[in-house]
């Protein structure tokens, strides 16, 4: 059976959920072979094996942390040469897309980004994409070379599928370009204790209607009652009420949770681009004409300062 | 010293318009008005700021690969303050994908001469966000991308990249390819003076033969990816919309419970 390379997104050996989703998709096309790089690479193997990786190629070197993107491209190119895979899969993070693109160019292949589904096809994997702010669904495939595909988080379920997960050292020679862009400082993002925005099953977002940084406490309280991540519109971020890392939309994160709750958000096209594929959409807005209501499964026309706290209380009392 | 900056700008269909696919499954450009991609305005803005903060002699060239109308995008960038423009236009370019576009941009940037290329974070139509990385790979120069802060001094470009897990400080020697995000600083509006001045600024037109690119390296037929189908997403079935009469929060909780979220 053909092998499929899966690039592992991990932090010091802790595998991020989108990578496990990739393993689910990879199994539809062939046998997943994972590639884990940098500090803690070998520690990823047990989790990857549980989710279907037949092999885990690892390589640790300081270059992966000290220089931007290119060392990882060199490693993926080495893995591509070693394995001759049927496809190479990445999760659609900013870095994942950049590594994928440069790899594709080097190996003479086409690249598809931001797939929301992947199936085996007669002429190679077929990727489903959601385009024009999710107003169209397309099916595409790579027509030259080894398909290189990046997949959005929450596009597939994480499924246990025990496999060997044999760890093998990958041999990598860094290119001249590898040390071109130096990382001279790194400030890790502080954890809020809430789920990762792109990975969360429920996202609770606030917009301009929240009207102040301190009022985001209302949004956070609702999120916490549901175990949800907190999102924000660009208007709320630009106003300085909430960090940019929480922005949902075209120039923020693209989310696809089971449930998206928008409060005080009008639903501009650039915001919709980042949340329109959510399964269930709920909005609270005092303007009955707000475009967000075109998307909702359930909408409340009302003041968020009345509705949201009442909702939070009701959830808490129902959960006991 | 002089510093040659090339800003890559894309002419895109207006995102607030009703965008469609043409019969050949490329973006239909007839339906919707085009404009300079808003995300590339940030790239032009950063080029202008680098120029304003520099003691060097800075020359800013804006470059687009696109149809006849793409000149509008160049005009806008010139009226913001760029010095000159290059328009790569050729019928054989129709349907070119990211891999092909990066080839054309790389050849054009090399022909123009550059110390620094500045791109937007993503085009607002394709939204791939891969062309700057591809351009750096093709040019064999450092990639310093997705910066929310950028500065250039003494032949070095520095910037801040806010990633998922961390915020990183980056540094590379010129020549380099940079891309900037919409967090890098609001783009200026063209002034009346700027708009008048732009009319006199030079716009060069190049085709594929000027760049030594073969017609079988670009275009829809030679793309590395193929769109097999495009379907309009079915409109979401109209949801329930309730006016809050004092019980809105409770009604919403009831809905969430019925959907098993609580
Ligand atoms: C290139 C580009 C990229 C962009 N990227 C993004 C992006 O990634 N994400 C994004 O979100 N936007 C993005 N935008 C901006 C987008 O166009 C909108 O400006 C933005 O989404 C508006 O945010 P908002 O809905 O919070 O604010 P508004 O549009 O001002 O809407 C606020 C809403 O709150 C309601 N409201 C006010 N008070 C209350 C109350 N007390 N109770 C209930 N409802 C209330 C109002 O009725 C209104 O509908 C982008 C724009 C451009 C040009
Ligand atoms: N046809 C084009 N002409 C000029 N610049 C482009 C073109 N396509 C992409 N770019 C540049 O590459 C960036 C990223 O585009 P993309 O990878 O298509 O999302 C854009 O913001 C532009 O700066």
Coordinates of N, CA, C and O in Angstrom, one line a residue, chain B residues 52-151:
Chain B
X52 N 10.4 56.3 4.1 CA 10.4 57.6 4.9 C 11.3 57.5 6.0 O 11.9 58.6 6.4
X53 N 11.6 56.3 6.6 CA 12.5 56.2 7.7 C 13.9 55.9 7.3 O 14.8 55.6 8.2
X54 N 14.2 56.0 6.0 CA 15.6 55.6 5.6 C 16.4 56.8 5.1 O 15.8 57.8 4.6
X55 N 17.7 56.8 5.3 CA 18.6 57.8 4.8 C 19.0 57.5 3.4 O 19.5 58.3 2.7
X56 N 18.7 56.2 3.0 CA 19.1 55.8 1.7 C 18.2 56.4 0.6 O 17.1 56.9 0.9
X57 N 18.6 56.2 -0.6 CA 17.8 56.6 -1.7 C 16.9 55.4 -2.0 O 17.4 54.4 -2.5
X58 N 15.6 55.5 -1.7 CA 14.7 54.3 -1.9 C 13.9 54.5 -3.1 O 13.3 55.5 -3.3
X59 N 13.8 53.4 -3.9 CA 13.0 53.5 -5.1 C 11.9 52.3 -4.9 O 12.3 51.2 -4.7
X60 N 10.7 52.7 -5.0 CA 9.6 51.7 -4.8 C 8.9 51.4 -6.1 O 8.3 52.3 -6.8
X61 N 9.0 50.1 -6.6 CA 8.3 49.7 -7.8 C 7.2 48.8 -7.4 O 7.4 47.9 -6.6
X62 N 6.0 49.0 -7.9 CA 4.9 48.1 -7.7 C 4.7 47.2 -8.9 O 4.8 47.6 -10.1
X63 N 4.5 45.9 -8.6 CA 4.5 44.9 -9.7 C 3.2 44.1 -9.6 O 2.9 43.6 -8.5
X64 N 2.5 43.9 -10.7 CA 1.4 43.0 -10.7 C 1.4 42.1 -11.9 O 2.0 42.4 -13.0
X65 N 0.9 40.9 -11.7 CA 0.7 40.0 -12.8 C -0.8 39.8 -12.9 O -1.5 39.3 -12.0
X66 N -1.4 40.3 -14.1 CA -2.8 40.2 -14.2 C -3.3 40.8 -15.5 O -2.6 41.3 -16.3
X67 N -4.7 40.7 -15.6 CA -5.3 41.2 -16.9 C -5.2 42.7 -17.0 O -4.7 43.4 -16.1
X68 N -5.6 43.2 -18.2 CA -5.6 44.6 -18.6 C -6.0 45.5 -17.4 O -5.3 46.5 -17.0
X69 N -7.2 45.2 -16.8 CA -7.7 46.0 -15.7 C -6.8 46.1 -14.5 O -7.0 47.0 -13.6
X70 N -5.9 45.2 -14.4 CA -5.0 45.2 -13.2 C -4.2 46.5 -13.1 O -3.7 46.8 -12.0
X71 N -4.2 47.3 -14.2 CA -3.5 48.6 -14.2 C -4.2 49.5 -13.1 O -3.5 50.3 -12.5
X72 N -5.5 49.3 -12.8 CA -6.1 50.0 -11.7 C -5.4 49.8 -10.4 O -5.3 50.8 -9.6
X73 N -5.0 48.6 -10.1 CA -4.4 48.3 -8.9 C -3.0 49.0 -8.8 O -2.6 49.6 -7.8
X74 N -2.3 49.1 -10.0 CA -1.0 49.8 -10.0 C -1.2 51.3 -9.8 O -0.5 51.9 -9.0
X75 N -2.3 51.8 -10.4 CA -2.5 53.3 -10.3 C -2.8 53.6 -8.8 O -2.3 54.6 -8.3
X76 N -3.6 52.8 -8.1 CA -3.9 53.0 -6.7 C -2.6 53.0 -5.9 O -2.3 53.9 -5.1
X77 N -1.7 52.0 -6.2 CA -0.5 51.9 -5.4 C 0.4 53.1 -5.7 O 1.1 53.7 -4.8
X78 N 0.4 53.6 -7.0 CA 1.2 54.8 -7.4 C 0.7 56.0 -6.7 O 1.5 56.9 -6.2
X79 N -0.6 56.1 -6.6 CA -1.2 57.3 -6.0 C -1.0 57.3 -4.5 O -0.9 58.3 -3.8
X80 N -0.7 56.1 -3.9 CA -0.3 56.1 -2.5 C 1.1 56.6 -2.3 O 1.5 57.0 -1.2
X81 N 1.9 56.5 -3.4 CA 3.2 57.1 -3.3 C 4.4 56.2 -3.9 O 5.5 56.7 -3.8
X82 N 4.1 55.1 -4.4 CA 5.1 54.3 -5.1 C 5.7 55.1 -6.3 O 5.0 56.0 -6.8
X83 N 6.9 54.7 -6.7 CA 7.5 55.5 -7.7 C 7.2 55.1 -9.2 O 7.1 55.9 -10.0
X84 N 7.2 53.8 -9.4 CA 6.9 53.3 -10.7 C 6.3 51.9 -10.7 O 6.2 51.3 -9.6
X85 N 5.8 51.5 -11.8 CA 5.0 50.3 -11.9 C 5.4 49.4 -13.0 O 5.8 49.8 -14.1
X86 N 5.2 48.1 -12.8 CA 5.4 47.1 -13.9 C 4.2 46.2 -13.9 O 3.7 45.7 -12.9
X87 N 3.6 46.1 -15.1 CA 2.5 45.2 -15.3 C 2.8 44.1 -16.2 O 3.2 44.3 -17.4
X88 N 2.8 42.9 -15.7 CA 3.0 41.7 -16.5 C 1.7 41.2 -17.0 O 0.8 40.8 -16.2
X89 N 1.5 41.2 -18.3 CA 0.2 40.9 -18.9 C 0.4 40.1 -20.1 O 1.3 40.4 -21.0
X90 N -0.3 38.9 -20.2 CA -0.1 38.1 -21.4 C -1.4 37.2 -21.5 O -1.7 36.6 -20.4
X91 N -2.0 37.0 -22.6 CA -3.1 36.1 -22.7 C -2.9 34.7 -22.2 O -3.8 34.1 -21.7
X92 N -1.6 34.3 -22.4 CA -1.3 32.9 -22.0 C -1.3 32.7 -20.4 O -1.2 31.6 -19.9
X93 N -1.4 33.8 -19.7 CA -1.4 33.7 -18.2 C -2.7 33.3 -17.6 O -2.8 33.0 -16.5
X94 N -3.8 33.4 -18.4 CA -5.1 33.1 -17.9 C -5.1 31.7 -17.2 O -4.7 30.7 -17.7
X95 N -5.6 31.7 -15.9 CA -5.7 30.5 -15.2 C -4.4 30.0 -14.5 O -4.4 28.9 -14.0
X96 N -3.4 30.8 -14.5 CA -2.1 30.4 -13.9 C -2.3 30.2 -12.4 O -3.0 30.9 -11.7
X97 N -1.7 29.1 -11.8 CA -1.9 28.8 -10.4 C -0.7 29.4 -9.6 O 0.2 30.1 -10.2
X98 N -0.7 29.2 -8.3 CA 0.4 29.8 -7.4 C 1.8 29.5 -7.9 O 2.7 30.3 -7.8
X99 N 2.0 28.2 -8.3 CA 3.3 27.8 -8.7 C 3.8 28.6 -9.9 O 4.9 29.2 -10.0
X100 N 2.9 28.8 -10.9 CA 3.2 29.5 -12.1 C 3.3 31.0 -11.8 O 4.2 31.7 -12.3
X101 N 2.4 31.6 -11.0 CA 2.5 33.0 -10.6 C 3.8 33.3 -10.0 O 4.4 34.4 -10.3
X102 N 4.3 32.4 -9.1 CA 5.5 32.7 -8.4 C 6.7 32.7 -9.4 O 7.7 33.5 -9.3
X103 N 6.6 31.9 -10.5 CA 7.6 31.9 -11.5 C 7.6 33.3 -12.2 O 8.7 33.9 -12.4
X104 N 6.5 33.7 -12.6 CA 6.4 35.0 -13.3 C 6.9 36.1 -12.5 O 7.7 37.0 -12.9
X105 N 6.4 36.1 -11.2 CA 6.9 37.2 -10.3 C 8.4 37.2 -10.1 O 9.0 38.2 -10.1
X106 N 8.9 36.0 -9.9 CA 10.4 35.8 -9.7 C 11.2 36.4 -10.9 O 12.1 37.1 -10.7
X107 N 10.8 36.0 -12.1 CA 11.5 36.5 -13.3 C 11.4 38.0 -13.4 O 12.3 38.7 -13.8
X108 N 10.2 38.5 -13.1 CA 9.9 40.0 -13.2 C 10.7 40.8 -12.2 O 11.3 41.8 -12.4
X109 N 10.8 40.2 -11.0 CA 11.5 40.9 -9.9 C 13.0 40.9 -10.2 O 13.7 41.9 -10.0
X110 N 13.5 39.8 -10.8 CA 14.9 39.7 -11.2 C 15.2 40.7 -12.3 O 16.3 41.4 -12.3
X111 N 14.3 40.8 -13.2 CA 14.6 41.7 -14.4 C 14.5 43.2 -13.9 O 15.3 44.0 -14.3
X112 N 13.6 43.4 -12.9 CA 13.5 44.8 -12.4 C 14.7 45.2 -11.6 O 15.1 46.4 -11.5
X113 N 15.3 44.2 -10.9 CA 16.4 44.5 -9.9 C 15.8 44.8 -8.6 O 14.8 45.6 -8.5
X114 N 16.3 44.2 -7.5 CA 15.6 44.4 -6.2 C 16.6 44.2 -5.1 O 17.6 43.4 -5.2
X115 N 16.4 44.8 -3.9 CA 17.0 44.5 -2.7 C 16.0 43.9 -1.7 O 16.4 43.1 -0.9
X116 N 14.8 44.3 -1.9 CA 13.7 43.8 -1.0 C 12.4 43.7 -1.7 O 12.1 44.6 -2.5
X117 N 11.8 42.5 -1.6 CA 10.4 42.3 -2.1 C 9.5 42.4 -1.0 O 9.7 41.7 0.1
X118 N 8.4 43.1 -1.1 CA 7.4 43.1 0.0 C 6.1 42.7 -0.6 O 5.6 43.2 -1.6
X119 N 5.5 41.6 0.0 CA 4.2 41.1 -0.5 C 3.2 41.3 0.6 O 3.5 41.5 1.8
X120 N 1.9 41.1 0.2 CA 0.8 41.0 1.2 C 0.8 39.6 1.9 O 1.5 38.7 1.4
X121 N 0.0 39.4 2.9 CA 0.0 38.1 3.6 C -0.8 37.1 2.9 O -0.5 35.9 3.0
X122 N -1.7 37.5 2.0 CA -2.5 36.5 1.2 C -3.3 37.4 0.3 O -3.6 38.5 0.5
X123 N -3.7 36.8 -0.9 CA -4.6 37.5 -1.8 C -6.0 37.3 -1.3 O -6.3 36.3 -0.7
X124 N -6.8 38.3 -1.4 CA -8.2 38.2 -0.9 C -9.1 37.3 -1.7 O -10.2 36.9 -1.3
X125 N -8.7 36.9 -2.9 CA -9.5 35.9 -3.7 C -9.0 34.5 -3.5 O -9.8 33.6 -3.1
X126 N -7.7 34.3 -3.7 CA -7.2 32.9 -3.6 C -7.0 32.5 -2.2 O -7.1 31.4 -1.8
X127 N -6.6 33.5 -1.4 CA -6.3 33.3 0.1 C -5.4 32.1 0.4 O -5.5 31.5 1.4
X128 N -4.4 31.9 -0.5 CA -3.5 30.8 -0.2 C -2.4 31.2 0.8 O -2.0 30.4 1.7
X129 N -1.9 32.4 0.6 CA -0.8 32.8 1.5 C 0.5 32.1 1.2 O 1.3 31.9 2.2
X130 N 0.8 31.7 0.0 CA 2.0 30.9 -0.3 C 2.9 31.6 -1.3 O 4.1 31.2 -1.3
X131 N 2.4 32.5 -2.0 CA 3.3 33.1 -3.0 C 4.6 33.7 -2.5 O 5.7 33.5 -3.0
X132 N 4.6 34.5 -1.3 CA 5.8 35.0 -0.8 C 6.9 33.9 -0.5 O 8.0 34.0 -0.9
X133 N 6.4 32.8 0.1 CA 7.3 31.7 0.4 C 7.9 31.1 -0.9 O 9.1 30.8 -1.1
X134 N 7.0 31.0 -1.9 CA 7.4 30.4 -3.2 C 8.4 31.3 -3.9 O 9.4 30.9 -4.5
X135 N 8.2 32.6 -3.8 CA 9.0 33.6 -4.4 C 10.4 33.6 -3.8 O 11.4 33.6 -4.5
X136 N 10.5 33.4 -2.4 CA 11.8 33.3 -1.8 C 12.5 32.1 -2.2 O 13.7 32.1 -2.5
X137 N 11.8 31.0 -2.3 CA 12.4 29.7 -2.8 C 13.0 29.9 -4.2 O 14.1 29.5 -4.4
X138 N 12.2 30.5 -5.0 CA 12.7 30.7 -6.4 C 13.9 31.6 -6.5 O 14.8 31.4 -7.3
X139 N 13.8 32.7 -5.7 CA 14.9 33.7 -5.8 C 16.1 33.2 -5.1 O 17.2 33.8 -5.2
X140 N 16.0 32.2 -4.2 CA 17.1 31.8 -3.3 C 17.5 32.8 -2.3 O 18.7 32.9 -2.0
X141 N 16.6 33.6 -1.8 CA 16.9 34.6 -0.8 C 16.0 34.3 0.5 O 15.1 33.6 0.4
X142 N 16.4 34.9 1.6 CA 15.7 34.7 2.8 C 14.2 35.1 2.7 O 13.8 36.0 2.1
X143 N 13.4 34.3 3.4 CA 11.9 34.5 3.5 C 11.7 35.1 4.9 O 12.0 34.4 5.9
X144 N 11.1 36.3 5.0 CA 10.9 36.9 6.3 C 9.4 37.3 6.2 O 9.0 38.4 5.9
X145 N 8.5 36.3 6.5 CA 7.1 36.5 6.2 C 6.2 36.6 7.4 O 6.5 36.3 8.5
X146 N 5.0 37.1 7.1 CA 3.9 37.3 8.0 C 4.3 38.2 9.2 O 4.0 37.9 10.3
X147 N 4.9 39.3 8.8 CA 5.4 40.3 9.8 C 4.3 41.3 10.2 O 3.6 41.8 9.3
X148 N 4.2 41.5 11.5 CA 3.2 42.5 11.9 C 4.0 43.8 12.3 O 3.4 44.8 12.6
X149 N 5.3 43.7 12.2 CA 6.2 44.9 12.4 C 7.5 44.6 11.5 O 8.0 43.5 11.5
X150 N 7.9 45.7 10.8 CA 9.1 45.4 10.0 C 9.9 46.7 9.9 O 9.4 47.8 10.0
X151 N 11.3 46.5 9.9 CA 12.2 47.6 9.7 C 13.4 47.2 8.9 O 13.8 46.0 8.9

